PDB file of C-alpha atoms in Angstrom:
ATOM      1  CA  MET A   1       0.000   0.000   0.000  1.00 79.00           C
ATOM      2  CA  LYS A   2       2.908   2.341   0.662  1.00 84.00           C
ATOM      3  CA  LYS A   3       4.058   1.966  -2.933  1.00 86.00           C
ATOM      4  CA  VAL A   4       0.660   2.906  -4.383  1.00 88.00           C
ATOM      5  CA  ILE A   5       0.308   5.930  -2.105  1.00 91.00           C
ATOM      6  CA  TYR A   6       3.863   7.025  -2.895  1.00 91.00           C
ATOM      7  CA  GLU A   7       3.282   6.712  -6.639  1.00 91.00           C
ATOM      8  CA  CYS A   8      -0.081   8.487  -6.546  1.00 93.00           C
ATOM      9  CA  VAL A   9       1.174  11.394  -4.452  1.00 94.00           C
ATOM     10  CA  GLY A  10       4.418  11.532  -6.411  1.00 94.00           C
ATOM     11  CA  ASN A  11       2.643  11.495  -9.765  1.00 95.00           C
ATOM     12  CA  SER A  12       0.219  14.197  -8.608  1.00 95.00           C
ATOM     13  CA  ILE A  13       3.137  16.427  -7.625  1.00 96.00           C
ATOM     14  CA  LEU A  14       4.797  15.570 -10.942  1.00 95.00           C
ATOM     15  CA  PHE A  15       1.661  16.620 -12.868  1.00 96.00           C
ATOM     16  CA  LEU A  16       1.458  19.860 -10.871  1.00 96.00           C
ATOM     17  CA  LEU A  17       5.100  20.733 -11.516  1.00 95.00           C
ATOM     18  CA  MET A  18       4.774  19.865 -15.198  1.00 94.00           C
ATOM     19  CA  GLY A  19       1.709  22.096 -15.501  1.00 93.00           C
ATOM     20  CA  LEU A  20       3.518  24.974 -13.797  1.00 92.00           C
ATOM     21  CA  MET A  21       6.554  24.402 -16.001  1.00 90.00           C
ATOM     22  CA  LEU A  22       4.415  24.546 -19.156  1.00 89.00           C
ATOM     23  CA  ILE A  23       2.562  27.681 -18.022  1.00 87.00           C
ATOM     24  CA  HIS A  24       5.644  29.559 -16.775  1.00 85.00           C
ATOM     25  CA  PRO A  25       8.705  28.200 -18.641  1.00 80.00           C
ATOM     26  CA  PHE A  26      10.654  31.489 -18.609  1.00 72.00           C
ATOM     27  CA  SER A  27      11.159  34.115 -15.940  1.00 67.00           C
ATOM     28  CA  GLU A  28      11.845  36.760 -18.577  1.00 71.00           C
ATOM     29  CA  TYR A  29      12.055  36.722 -22.343  1.00 72.00           C
ATOM     30  CA  SER A  30      12.190  39.059 -25.281  1.00 73.00           C
ATOM     31  CA  ILE A  31      11.726  38.574 -28.997  1.00 76.00           C
ATOM     32  CA  SER A  32      13.700  40.769 -31.341  1.00 75.00           C
ATOM     33  CA  THR A  33      15.027  40.665 -34.878  1.00 75.00           C
ATOM     34  CA  ASP A  34      18.045  38.730 -33.550  1.00 77.00           C
ATOM     35  CA  GLY A  35      15.826  35.964 -32.196  1.00 77.00           C
ATOM     36  CA  LEU A  36      14.501  34.836 -28.849  1.00 75.00           C
ATOM     37  CA  SER A  37      16.311  35.790 -25.676  1.00 74.00           C
ATOM     38  CA  ALA A  38      15.024  33.987 -22.597  1.00 77.00           C
ATOM     39  CA  VAL A  39      15.993  33.153 -19.043  1.00 78.00           C
ATOM     40  CA  THR A  40      14.682  29.830 -17.756  1.00 80.00           C
ATOM     41  CA  GLY A  41      12.330  30.127 -14.823  1.00 81.00           C
ATOM     42  CA  VAL A  42      12.459  28.182 -11.582  1.00 87.00           C
ATOM     43  CA  PHE A  43       9.753  25.633 -12.479  1.00 88.00           C
ATOM     44  CA  PRO A  44      11.728  23.730 -15.166  1.00 88.00           C
ATOM     45  CA  LEU A  45      14.647  23.338 -12.745  1.00 90.00           C
ATOM     46  CA  VAL A  46      12.376  22.192  -9.899  1.00 93.00           C
ATOM     47  CA  PHE A  47      10.659  19.771 -12.294  1.00 93.00           C
ATOM     48  CA  ILE A  48      13.952  18.185 -13.422  1.00 94.00           C
ATOM     49  CA  VAL A  49      15.253  17.850  -9.861  1.00 95.00           C
ATOM     50  CA  TYR A  50      11.951  16.352  -8.721  1.00 96.00           C
ATOM     51  CA  VAL A  51      11.919  13.795 -11.540  1.00 95.00           C
ATOM     52  CA  ILE A  52      15.428  12.640 -10.610  1.00 95.00           C
ATOM     53  CA  VAL A  53      14.624  12.399  -6.884  1.00 95.00           C
ATOM     54  CA  PHE A  54      11.228  10.751  -7.477  1.00 94.00           C
ATOM     55  CA  ALA A  55      12.667   8.162  -9.856  1.00 92.00           C
ATOM     56  CA  GLY A  56      15.622   7.493  -7.542  1.00 92.00           C
ATOM     57  CA  ILE A  57      13.440   6.894  -4.505  1.00 91.00           C
ATOM     58  CA  ARG A  58      11.048   4.748  -6.520  1.00 87.00           C
ATOM     59  CA  PHE A  59      13.879   2.654  -7.923  1.00 88.00           C
ATOM     60  CA  PHE A  60      15.958   2.198  -4.778  1.00 87.00           C
ATOM     61  CA  VAL A  61      13.321   2.111  -2.022  1.00 84.00           C
ATOM     62  CA  PHE A  62      10.391   0.350  -3.693  1.00 77.00           C
ATOM     63  CA  ARG A  63      12.371  -2.152  -5.705  1.00 74.00           C
ATOM     64  CA  ASP A  64      11.014  -5.694  -5.459  1.00 63.00           C
ATOM     65  CA  GLY A  65      13.427  -8.530  -4.835  1.00 57.00           C
ATOM     66  CA  LYS A  66      11.347 -10.916  -6.889  1.00 52.00           C
ATOM     67  CA  LYS A  67      10.323 -10.290 -10.476  1.00 52.00           C
ATOM     68  CA  SER A  68       6.657 -10.129 -11.406  1.00 49.00           C
ATOM     69  CA  GLN A  69       5.255 -12.488 -13.976  1.00 48.00           C
ATOM     70  CA  TYR A  70       3.456  -9.514 -15.544  1.00 47.00           C
ATOM     71  CA  LYS A  71       6.169  -6.960 -16.293  1.00 49.00           C
ATOM     72  CA  ASN A  72       3.686  -4.391 -17.661  1.00 48.00           C
ATOM     73  CA  SER A  73       1.588  -4.311 -14.495  1.00 48.00           C
ATOM     74  CA  GLU A  74       1.671  -1.623 -11.847  1.00 48.00           C
ATOM     75  CA  LEU A  75       1.497  -4.152  -9.048  1.00 50.00           C
ATOM     76  CA  SER A  76       2.802  -7.664  -8.709  1.00 58.00           C
ATOM     77  CA  PHE A  77      -0.642  -9.225  -9.263  1.00 57.00           C
ATOM     78  CA  ALA A  78       0.238 -11.862  -6.701  1.00 64.00           C
ATOM     79  CA  ASP A  79      -3.375 -12.791  -6.084  1.00 76.00           C
ATOM     80  CA  GLU A  80      -6.849 -12.335  -7.511  1.00 85.00           C
ATOM     81  CA  ARG A  81      -7.704  -9.677  -4.931  1.00 83.00           C
ATOM     82  CA  GLU A  82      -5.052  -7.287  -6.228  1.00 86.00           C
ATOM     83  CA  LYS A  83      -6.364  -7.707  -9.775  1.00 87.00           C
ATOM     84  CA  ILE A  84      -9.850  -6.738  -8.613  1.00 90.00           C
ATOM     85  CA  ILE A  85      -8.530  -3.773  -6.621  1.00 91.00           C
ATOM     86  CA  VAL A  86      -6.569  -2.454  -9.613  1.00 90.00           C
ATOM     87  CA  ALA A  87      -9.524  -2.992 -11.955  1.00 92.00           C
ATOM     88  CA  GLU A  88     -11.943  -1.126  -9.675  1.00 94.00           C
ATOM     89  CA  SER A  89      -9.468   1.687  -9.067  1.00 94.00           C
ATOM     90  CA  THR A  90      -8.777   2.076 -12.769  1.00 95.00           C
ATOM     91  CA  LYS A  91     -12.504   2.138 -13.529  1.00 96.00           C
ATOM     92  CA  THR A  92     -13.065   4.875 -10.941  1.00 96.00           C
ATOM     93  CA  ALA A  93     -10.147   6.944 -12.225  1.00 96.00           C
ATOM     94  CA  TYR A  94     -11.460   6.580 -15.785  1.00 97.00           C
ATOM     95  CA  GLN A  95     -14.942   7.725 -14.773  1.00 97.00           C
ATOM     96  CA  VAL A  96     -13.556  10.733 -12.901  1.00 97.00           C
ATOM     97  CA  LEU A  97     -11.322  11.636 -15.847  1.00 96.00           C
ATOM     98  CA  VAL A  98     -14.154  11.447 -18.395  1.00 97.00           C
ATOM     99  CA  PHE A  99     -16.416  13.596 -16.225  1.00 97.00           C
ATOM    100  CA  ALA A 100     -13.631  16.100 -15.528  1.00 97.00           C
ATOM    101  CA  LEU A 101     -12.827  16.347 -19.252  1.00 96.00           C
ATOM    102  CA  MET A 102     -16.473  17.097 -20.052  1.00 97.00           C
ATOM    103  CA  VAL A 103     -16.529  19.806 -17.381  1.00 96.00           C
ATOM    104  CA  SER A 104     -13.239  21.195 -18.728  1.00 96.00           C
ATOM    105  CA  MET A 105     -14.642  21.388 -22.254  1.00 95.00           C
ATOM    106  CA  ALA A 106     -17.679  23.245 -20.903  1.00 95.00           C
ATOM    107  CA  ILE A 107     -15.406  25.648 -19.010  1.00 93.00           C
ATOM    108  CA  LEU A 108     -13.318  26.310 -22.126  1.00 91.00           C
ATOM    109  CA  ALA A 109     -16.463  26.847 -24.212  1.00 90.00           C
ATOM    110  CA  GLY A 110     -17.826  29.225 -21.575  1.00 89.00           C
ATOM    111  CA  ILE A 111     -14.581  31.169 -21.460  1.00 85.00           C
ATOM    112  CA  ARG A 112     -14.568  31.391 -25.256  1.00 82.00           C
ATOM    113  CA  PHE A 113     -18.182  32.600 -25.331  1.00 82.00           C
ATOM    114  CA  PHE A 114     -17.754  35.168 -22.575  1.00 79.00           C
ATOM    115  CA  SER A 115     -14.423  36.400 -23.929  1.00 76.00           C
ATOM    116  CA  LEU A 116     -16.148  37.191 -27.248  1.00 72.00           C
ATOM    117  CA  THR A 117     -19.126  38.927 -25.647  1.00 71.00           C
ATOM    118  CA  LEU A 118     -18.825  40.221 -22.097  1.00 68.00           C
ATOM    119  CA  LEU A 119     -15.070  40.141 -21.587  1.00 63.00           C
ATOM    120  CA  ALA A 120     -14.063  41.547 -24.969  1.00 62.00           C
ATOM    121  CA  ASN A 121     -11.325  43.827 -23.647  1.00 65.00           C
ATOM    122  CA  THR A 122      -9.629  41.343 -21.310  1.00 67.00           C
ATOM    123  CA  ASN A 123      -6.522  39.371 -22.089  1.00 70.00           C
ATOM    124  CA  ILE A 124      -7.342  35.716 -21.307  1.00 71.00           C
ATOM    125  CA  SER A 125      -4.686  33.093 -21.999  1.00 79.00           C
ATOM    126  CA  ILE A 126      -6.625  30.087 -23.224  1.00 84.00           C
ATOM    127  CA  TYR A 127      -3.324  28.151 -23.309  1.00 85.00           C
ATOM    128  CA  ALA A 128      -2.700  28.679 -19.589  1.00 87.00           C
ATOM    129  CA  ILE A 129      -6.299  27.844 -18.725  1.00 90.00           C
ATOM    130  CA  GLY A 130      -6.145  24.706 -20.882  1.00 92.00           C
ATOM    131  CA  ILE A 131      -2.899  23.530 -19.263  1.00 93.00           C
ATOM    132  CA  ALA A 132      -4.336  24.240 -15.803  1.00 94.00           C
ATOM    133  CA  LEU A 133      -7.496  22.252 -16.586  1.00 96.00           C
ATOM    134  CA  ILE A 134      -5.514  19.303 -17.978  1.00 96.00           C
ATOM    135  CA  THR A 135      -3.278  19.346 -14.896  1.00 96.00           C
ATOM    136  CA  ILE A 136      -6.292  19.422 -12.574  1.00 97.00           C
ATOM    137  CA  ASN A 137      -7.906  16.550 -14.504  1.00 97.00           C
ATOM    138  CA  LEU A 138      -4.785  14.390 -14.209  1.00 96.00           C
ATOM    139  CA  ILE A 139      -4.455  15.110 -10.495  1.00 97.00           C
ATOM    140  CA  LEU A 140      -8.148  14.320  -9.904  1.00 97.00           C
ATOM    141  CA  ALA A 141      -7.792  11.006 -11.752  1.00 96.00           C
ATOM    142  CA  MET A 142      -4.667  10.088  -9.784  1.00 96.00           C
ATOM    143  CA  VAL A 143      -6.211  10.998  -6.421  1.00 96.00           C
ATOM    144  CA  SER A 144      -9.426   9.102  -7.211  1.00 97.00           C
ATOM    145  CA  TYR A 145      -7.342   6.052  -8.174  1.00 96.00           C
ATOM    146  CA  CYS A 146      -5.420   6.222  -4.899  1.00 95.00           C
ATOM    147  CA  VAL A 147      -8.505   6.726  -2.733  1.00 95.00           C
ATOM    148  CA  LYS A 148     -10.383   3.874  -4.400  1.00 95.00           C
ATOM    149  CA  TRP A 149      -7.325   1.606  -4.202  1.00 93.00           C
ATOM    150  CA  CYS A 150      -6.880   2.289  -0.476  1.00 93.00           C
ATOM    151  CA  ARG A 151     -10.602   1.814   0.259  1.00 93.00           C
ATOM    152  CA  GLU A 152     -10.703  -1.488  -1.613  1.00 91.00           C
ATOM    153  CA  TYR A 153      -7.462  -2.646   0.008  1.00 88.00           C
ATOM    154  CA  LYS A 154      -8.796  -1.935   3.523  1.00 88.00           C
ATOM    155  CA  ARG A 155     -11.926  -4.078   2.935  1.00 84.00           C
TER     156      ARG A 155
END
C-alpha cells in the first residue's frame, strides 16, 4: 500500500510541476530581430530535480526482490484480490477523468463565449487555462485512483 500511495502522491506532484513548467517556462524573455532571448524560470529546474529524486526513490526504495510475472503491471498481481482492486481503481479513475474532461470542455467553451461577448477587452490566456485544466484533470484522476485503491485494500 505504501508503494501505491507514494506513486499516486508523487505522480500528482509531478503533474502539478509539469503544468507549472508549461505555463511559466521562462522568468523573462524578449523577442527581437536577432531571435529569442530567454531566461529559464524556476519551475523547469524544480521539475527536473523532482523527476530525478522521485525516480531514484522509486527505484531504490520500492524495488522488489522478486520479479513479477506480468512486467507491464503496476502491481505484482500476486493474487486475484489485487487484480480486482486495480480494476476497480482504474474504472473509478477513468470515470472521474471522463467527467472532468467534459466539465473542462464546458469551461473552455464558456470562457470562449464570454471572452467574445462580455469580456471583450480582457486578455485571457486560453493556453494557460487549458494547461491548468488538464493538470487538474490528471491530479483528480490520480487521487481518485489512490482513494479507491486504499478503500478497496482496507476491505
